[in-house]
């Protein structure tokens, strides 16, 4: 039996087991059969791809996996971090007003400081010459919709969701209610 | 430098004063000498400072920057598929995304992108090939999501120019052309509408307008008074209407203008600015800005300082009043919109990626090719093809529909365009403004005016009679010019014997005027001509009358 046929039967057997298994079996099969011809590899995968209804995305680089064999995570030491920033009381007031969160007592503030310290670990990473990424979708094309009416006209369903309504309007308290001043605890 | 030395001197003086209080009365004479020495040095510095200020007094001038929100004329909203309509039952044009129900995502409308790109190209902006969306967070009842999706970091268009003109000069008939730089044009969502019911202490929210696409145009503070700002906004309105991207009715809220006003002396850094909102027409914009400039000049002259606040314009009184609840500077906590990838605009169809469907790409070349005739180009075309003055074409383009009226009249009449311009710009427009009508509501149609001008050209009526007939046509539009002339017997009197007789009568009854003319004063002839015209009810040919009178009085 030729090498390619053997690979094909192997892949027929493991059809639709699951993405991880499929990938592992294909690579182990290729390694076991010592198929050096990457074009044949591709053809095998293409053929299997036509049969499998599930569409997988994986790298076509060959047999190397990006997952390291040994854990490479190192804890970040305190002295590597930049100096801890103090959070003044009026800044906490401002945050409470802007974000409508509540720091009721000293524990809340301690939690906030710990959270900031945890995020400071990002400063250890060297980002010299790297453009900031602001969306994981940056390589996707933005879908543009045609200018055709497709939604709307569901006023009754929307108004049912609100506690207070007056004649098809939503009801809200007037203006922005200022938060009470910070009481010293 | 003088001020700081004076400051240090006063500080030193105060400190020494304090010490003196402790040590008094032991070293009185010494300390008194010290104080005196320091005080004299302080007063010397202060006088120098005052002298410097007095030698170069400069006038306070206003600095005005505008922020314009133009509602994009599209069938659906910016990020959802619900309809955009002006008046509709409350909350009937709201989709789940507009109501910010959880699980909804924004889907960008292609027409809004094209509208923004067209506006950017018409205003000579640089179109950013890649623009990003951000979230601007603030809490208000008419913003159900708590944030507004806008483009703050990289808007779709930057660095443009808006060239506008206004009639200035002593007699307001000279065209002054200026330009204002446009900082950026960005796409953003509109918020809902809130109706305040103070009696019951509640606010009623209508989300029909929430999510409608807006183009925010931020202009640099290059203007200095209300008239310039009003002219710039008018020009912008004309451009947007010509492009079809916005209908530009300020009273319907399709074009909202906020003015940032401050005053300073030329050469000095800019003063504190205030924002003026709630302006709903071009004329109110000019009034509001002029009032605010006067107010700020008054405050500074009285020695006060201008507060950085938001003021609302009250059109009844013409004053700006401070708006409530603005607690210091708002911090909007801008954040990149995670649900929207960057918006890419392509130069040519060939640069677009081949696997993407053509309806998914916006190509600059195609948009540029589809731009209609802009007001600027229209004005130059009118000046070139009809040989009229730029001021005339400015008035023609400024008024809605007047250009078409003018062109219709010129096509049907033998009179030259310059004569028609005089009739259209002064006579017709004057009457329209007097009765507050638009050109489409004019009772005198272009055909009727063309007929009237033909009669005048043929010599059947004189110019003053033509004006009378025009007034008649305005009042009773059912009749034609011919009918009116026949009914009121306004046909030109060309019977020379008749005119001779009337002229003779006038000359005989005013011997002293005749003497004055014979003496050398030719201007009195006009008075005699006026009398002859009154006799003939304006029907006589003025040229003929003048020649006969000159003959008789020589």
PDB file of C-alpha atoms in Angstrom, chain A residues 5-169:
ATOM      1  CA  UNK A   5      -3.202   5.575   0.741  1.00  0.00           C
ATOM      2  CA  UNK A   6      -2.147   4.536   4.240  1.00  0.00           C
ATOM      3  CA  UNK A   7      -2.453   8.096   5.428  1.00  0.00           C
ATOM      4  CA  UNK A   8      -5.842   8.348   3.794  1.00  0.00           C
ATOM      5  CA  UNK A   9      -7.255   5.281   5.509  1.00  0.00           C
ATOM      6  CA  UNK A  10      -5.911   6.500   8.823  1.00  0.00           C
ATOM      7  CA  UNK A  11      -7.642   9.776   8.350  1.00  0.00           C
ATOM      8  CA  UNK A  12     -10.882   8.112   7.280  1.00  0.00           C
ATOM      9  CA  UNK A  13     -10.868   6.252  10.568  1.00  0.00           C
ATOM     10  CA  UNK A  14     -10.411   9.311  12.724  1.00  0.00           C
ATOM     11  CA  UNK A  15     -12.869  11.446  10.767  1.00  0.00           C
ATOM     12  CA  UNK A  16     -14.946  13.721  12.983  1.00  0.00           C
ATOM     13  CA  UNK A  17     -13.394  12.658  16.252  1.00  0.00           C
ATOM     14  CA  UNK A  18     -12.609  16.240  17.182  1.00  0.00           C
ATOM     15  CA  UNK A  19     -10.269  19.012  16.250  1.00  0.00           C
ATOM     16  CA  UNK A  20      -7.517  18.273  18.731  1.00  0.00           C
ATOM     17  CA  UNK A  21      -7.508  14.567  18.069  1.00  0.00           C
ATOM     18  CA  UNK A  22      -7.588  15.117  14.346  1.00  0.00           C
ATOM     19  CA  UNK A  23      -4.629  17.431  14.432  1.00  0.00           C
ATOM     20  CA  UNK A  24      -2.634  15.196  16.696  1.00  0.00           C
ATOM     21  CA  UNK A  25      -3.345  12.081  14.677  1.00  0.00           C
ATOM     22  CA  UNK A  26      -2.504  13.781  11.417  1.00  0.00           C
ATOM     23  CA  UNK A  27       0.793  15.014  12.762  1.00  0.00           C
ATOM     24  CA  UNK A  28       1.658  11.721  14.409  1.00  0.00           C
ATOM     25  CA  UNK A  29       0.645   9.870  11.289  1.00  0.00           C
ATOM     26  CA  UNK A  30       2.816  12.161   9.188  1.00  0.00           C
ATOM     27  CA  UNK A  31       5.721  11.767  11.587  1.00  0.00           C
ATOM     28  CA  UNK A  32       5.268   8.039  11.768  1.00  0.00           C
ATOM     29  CA  UNK A  33       5.115   7.697   8.034  1.00  0.00           C
ATOM     30  CA  UNK A  34       7.955  10.191   7.616  1.00  0.00           C
ATOM     31  CA  UNK A  35       6.175  12.089   4.946  1.00  0.00           C
ATOM     32  CA  UNK A  36       8.548  14.882   4.062  1.00  0.00           C
ATOM     33  CA  UNK A  37       6.578  16.107   1.126  1.00  0.00           C
ATOM     34  CA  UNK A  38       4.635  19.040   2.509  1.00  0.00           C
ATOM     35  CA  UNK A  39       2.637  19.208  -0.689  1.00  0.00           C
ATOM     36  CA  UNK A  40       1.325  15.732  -0.039  1.00  0.00           C
ATOM     37  CA  UNK A  41       0.499  16.707   3.510  1.00  0.00           C
ATOM     38  CA  UNK A  42      -1.480  19.616   2.232  1.00  0.00           C
ATOM     39  CA  UNK A  43      -3.287  17.489  -0.290  1.00  0.00           C
ATOM     40  CA  UNK A  44      -4.214  14.979   2.381  1.00  0.00           C
ATOM     41  CA  UNK A  45      -5.550  17.682   4.634  1.00  0.00           C
ATOM     42  CA  UNK A  46      -7.384  19.323   1.744  1.00  0.00           C
ATOM     43  CA  UNK A  47      -9.051  16.045   0.849  1.00  0.00           C
ATOM     44  CA  UNK A  48     -10.003  15.460   4.452  1.00  0.00           C
ATOM     45  CA  UNK A  49     -11.133  19.007   4.703  1.00  0.00           C
ATOM     46  CA  UNK A  50     -13.576  18.374   1.870  1.00  0.00           C
ATOM     47  CA  UNK A  51     -15.059  15.428   3.741  1.00  0.00           C
ATOM     48  CA  UNK A  52     -15.216  16.779   7.254  1.00  0.00           C
ATOM     49  CA  UNK A  53     -18.228  19.039   7.718  1.00  0.00           C
ATOM     50  CA  UNK A  54     -16.475  20.843  10.569  1.00  0.00           C
ATOM     51  CA  UNK A  55     -14.098  23.545   9.355  1.00  0.00           C
ATOM     52  CA  UNK A  56     -10.860  23.862  11.293  1.00  0.00           C
ATOM     53  CA  UNK A  57      -8.385  26.664  11.196  1.00  0.00           C
ATOM     54  CA  UNK A  58      -4.845  25.689  11.917  1.00  0.00           C
ATOM     55  CA  UNK A  59      -1.391  26.763  10.851  1.00  0.00           C
ATOM     56  CA  UNK A  60       0.050  25.279   7.720  1.00  0.00           C
ATOM     57  CA  UNK A  61       3.580  25.646   9.017  1.00  0.00           C
ATOM     58  CA  UNK A  62       4.039  21.992   9.391  1.00  0.00           C
ATOM     59  CA  UNK A  63       4.656  19.993  12.508  1.00  0.00           C
ATOM     60  CA  UNK A  64       5.777  22.678  15.003  1.00  0.00           C
ATOM     61  CA  UNK A  65       3.322  23.571  17.735  1.00  0.00           C
ATOM     62  CA  UNK A  66       3.439  26.964  19.400  1.00  0.00           C
ATOM     63  CA  UNK A  67       2.621  25.557  22.823  1.00  0.00           C
ATOM     64  CA  UNK A  68       5.884  25.233  24.794  1.00  0.00           C
ATOM     65  CA  UNK A  69       6.615  21.868  26.298  1.00  0.00           C
ATOM     66  CA  UNK A  70       7.655  23.336  29.664  1.00  0.00           C
ATOM     67  CA  UNK A  71       5.837  26.140  31.499  1.00  0.00           C
ATOM     68  CA  UNK A  72       7.563  29.465  30.894  1.00  0.00           C
ATOM     69  CA  UNK A  73       5.530  31.626  33.272  1.00  0.00           C
ATOM     70  CA  UNK A  74       7.574  33.552  35.834  1.00  0.00           C
ATOM     71  CA  UNK A  75       6.197  35.518  38.726  1.00  0.00           C
ATOM     72  CA  UNK A  76       6.788  39.274  38.545  1.00  0.00           C
ATOM     73  CA  UNK A  77       8.750  40.581  41.507  1.00  0.00           C
ATOM     74  CA  UNK A  78       7.710  43.667  43.451  1.00  0.00           C
ATOM     75  CA  UNK A  79      10.890  45.559  42.586  1.00  0.00           C
ATOM     76  CA  UNK A  80      10.275  45.133  38.855  1.00  0.00           C
ATOM     77  CA  UNK A  81       7.004  47.051  39.069  1.00  0.00           C
ATOM     78  CA  UNK A  82       6.901  50.859  38.858  1.00  0.00           C
ATOM     79  CA  UNK A  83       6.311  52.691  42.186  1.00  0.00           C
ATOM     80  CA  UNK A  84       2.792  52.290  43.564  1.00  0.00           C
ATOM     81  CA  UNK A  85       0.531  55.249  42.803  1.00  0.00           C
ATOM     82  CA  UNK A  86      -1.524  56.779  45.587  1.00  0.00           C
ATOM     83  CA  UNK A  87      -5.236  57.163  44.977  1.00  0.00           C
ATOM     84  CA  UNK A  88      -6.368  60.479  46.532  1.00  0.00           C
ATOM     85  CA  UNK A  89      -9.830  60.806  48.028  1.00  0.00           C
ATOM     86  CA  UNK A  90     -11.159  63.244  45.459  1.00  0.00           C
ATOM     87  CA  UNK A  91     -10.131  60.916  42.649  1.00  0.00           C
ATOM     88  CA  UNK A  92     -12.128  58.160  44.317  1.00  0.00           C
ATOM     89  CA  UNK A  93     -15.101  60.535  44.523  1.00  0.00           C
ATOM     90  CA  UNK A  94     -14.728  61.372  40.851  1.00  0.00           C
ATOM     91  CA  UNK A  95     -14.557  57.690  39.899  1.00  0.00           C
ATOM     92  CA  UNK A  96     -17.640  56.969  41.946  1.00  0.00           C
ATOM     93  CA  UNK A  97     -19.506  59.718  40.147  1.00  0.00           C
ATOM     94  CA  UNK A  98     -18.310  58.862  36.632  1.00  0.00           C
ATOM     95  CA  UNK A  99     -18.621  55.122  36.780  1.00  0.00           C
ATOM     96  CA  UNK A 100     -21.419  54.866  39.368  1.00  0.00           C
ATOM     97  CA  UNK A 101     -19.516  52.336  41.429  1.00  0.00           C
ATOM     98  CA  UNK A 102     -19.458  52.412  45.178  1.00  0.00           C
ATOM     99  CA  UNK A 103     -16.401  52.171  47.376  1.00  0.00           C
ATOM    100  CA  UNK A 104     -18.274  51.974  50.644  1.00  0.00           C
ATOM    101  CA  UNK A 105     -15.435  51.491  53.064  1.00  0.00           C
ATOM    102  CA  UNK A 106     -11.697  51.037  53.496  1.00  0.00           C
ATOM    103  CA  UNK A 107     -11.846  47.465  52.206  1.00  0.00           C
ATOM    104  CA  UNK A 108     -13.115  48.720  48.863  1.00  0.00           C
ATOM    105  CA  UNK A 109     -10.178  51.084  48.568  1.00  0.00           C
ATOM    106  CA  UNK A 110      -7.709  48.360  49.473  1.00  0.00           C
ATOM    107  CA  UNK A 111      -9.278  46.182  46.775  1.00  0.00           C
ATOM    108  CA  UNK A 112      -8.900  49.020  44.285  1.00  0.00           C
ATOM    109  CA  UNK A 113      -5.229  49.460  45.163  1.00  0.00           C
ATOM    110  CA  UNK A 114      -4.578  45.757  44.769  1.00  0.00           C
ATOM    111  CA  UNK A 115      -6.286  45.780  41.390  1.00  0.00           C
ATOM    112  CA  UNK A 116      -4.115  48.673  40.229  1.00  0.00           C
ATOM    113  CA  UNK A 117      -1.006  46.872  41.436  1.00  0.00           C
ATOM    114  CA  UNK A 118      -2.028  43.752  39.563  1.00  0.00           C
ATOM    115  CA  UNK A 119      -2.488  45.770  36.371  1.00  0.00           C
ATOM    116  CA  UNK A 120       0.932  47.419  36.863  1.00  0.00           C
ATOM    117  CA  UNK A 121       2.469  44.127  35.785  1.00  0.00           C
ATOM    118  CA  UNK A 122       1.755  45.166  32.217  1.00  0.00           C
ATOM    119  CA  UNK A 123       4.476  47.809  32.494  1.00  0.00           C
ATOM    120  CA  UNK A 124       7.107  45.071  32.655  1.00  0.00           C
ATOM    121  CA  UNK A 125       6.423  44.122  29.036  1.00  0.00           C
ATOM    122  CA  UNK A 126       8.646  45.860  26.493  1.00  0.00           C
ATOM    123  CA  UNK A 127       6.423  47.374  23.816  1.00  0.00           C
ATOM    124  CA  UNK A 128       9.113  49.305  21.959  1.00  0.00           C
ATOM    125  CA  UNK A 129       8.125  49.739  18.317  1.00  0.00           C
ATOM    126  CA  UNK A 130       4.876  47.805  18.645  1.00  0.00           C
ATOM    127  CA  UNK A 131       1.609  49.462  17.605  1.00  0.00           C
ATOM    128  CA  UNK A 132      -1.106  49.220  20.257  1.00  0.00           C
ATOM    129  CA  UNK A 133      -3.911  46.846  19.423  1.00  0.00           C
ATOM    130  CA  UNK A 134      -7.297  48.198  20.315  1.00  0.00           C
ATOM    131  CA  UNK A 135      -9.526  45.470  18.982  1.00  0.00           C
ATOM    132  CA  UNK A 136      -9.030  41.765  18.489  1.00  0.00           C
ATOM    133  CA  UNK A 137     -11.031  42.241  15.275  1.00  0.00           C
ATOM    134  CA  UNK A 138      -8.437  44.460  13.656  1.00  0.00           C
ATOM    135  CA  UNK A 139      -7.755  42.047  10.821  1.00  0.00           C
ATOM    136  CA  UNK A 140     -11.411  41.469  10.058  1.00  0.00           C
ATOM    137  CA  UNK A 141     -13.335  43.495   7.512  1.00  0.00           C
ATOM    138  CA  UNK A 142     -16.052  45.722   8.925  1.00  0.00           C
ATOM    139  CA  UNK A 143     -19.405  44.551   7.617  1.00  0.00           C
ATOM    140  CA  UNK A 144     -21.382  47.340   5.923  1.00  0.00           C
ATOM    141  CA  UNK A 145     -25.151  47.003   5.981  1.00  0.00           C
ATOM    142  CA  UNK A 146     -27.438  48.193   3.167  1.00  0.00           C
ATOM    143  CA  UNK A 147     -29.682  51.156   3.957  1.00  0.00           C
ATOM    144  CA  UNK A 148     -32.916  49.139   4.192  1.00  0.00           C
ATOM    145  CA  UNK A 149     -35.436  49.215   7.051  1.00  0.00           C
ATOM    146  CA  UNK A 150     -35.362  45.883   8.867  1.00  0.00           C
ATOM    147  CA  UNK A 151     -36.236  46.608  12.504  1.00  0.00           C
ATOM    148  CA  UNK A 152     -38.354  48.834  14.666  1.00  0.00           C
ATOM    149  CA  UNK A 153     -42.068  49.075  15.345  1.00  0.00           C
ATOM    150  CA  UNK A 154     -41.868  47.163  18.625  1.00  0.00           C
ATOM    151  CA  UNK A 155     -42.814  49.952  21.010  1.00  0.00           C
ATOM    152  CA  UNK A 156     -45.158  47.790  23.086  1.00  0.00           C
ATOM    153  CA  UNK A 157     -42.519  45.108  23.663  1.00  0.00           C
ATOM    154  CA  UNK A 158     -39.938  47.675  24.716  1.00  0.00           C
ATOM    155  CA  UNK A 159     -42.287  49.548  27.005  1.00  0.00           C
ATOM    156  CA  UNK A 160     -43.201  46.331  28.789  1.00  0.00           C
ATOM    157  CA  UNK A 161     -39.606  46.158  30.018  1.00  0.00           C
ATOM    158  CA  UNK A 162     -39.832  49.447  31.864  1.00  0.00           C
ATOM    159  CA  UNK A 163     -41.322  49.834  35.318  1.00  0.00           C
ATOM    160  CA  UNK A 164     -42.649  53.348  34.672  1.00  0.00           C
ATOM    161  CA  UNK A 165     -44.160  54.463  31.412  1.00  0.00           C
ATOM    162  CA  UNK A 166     -46.389  57.387  30.533  1.00  0.00           C
ATOM    163  CA  UNK A 167     -48.282  57.157  27.228  1.00  0.00           C
ATOM    164  CA  UNK A 168     -45.569  55.319  25.272  1.00  0.00           C
ATOM    165  CA  UNK A 169     -42.691  57.298  26.780  1.00  0.00           C
TER     166      UNK A 169
END
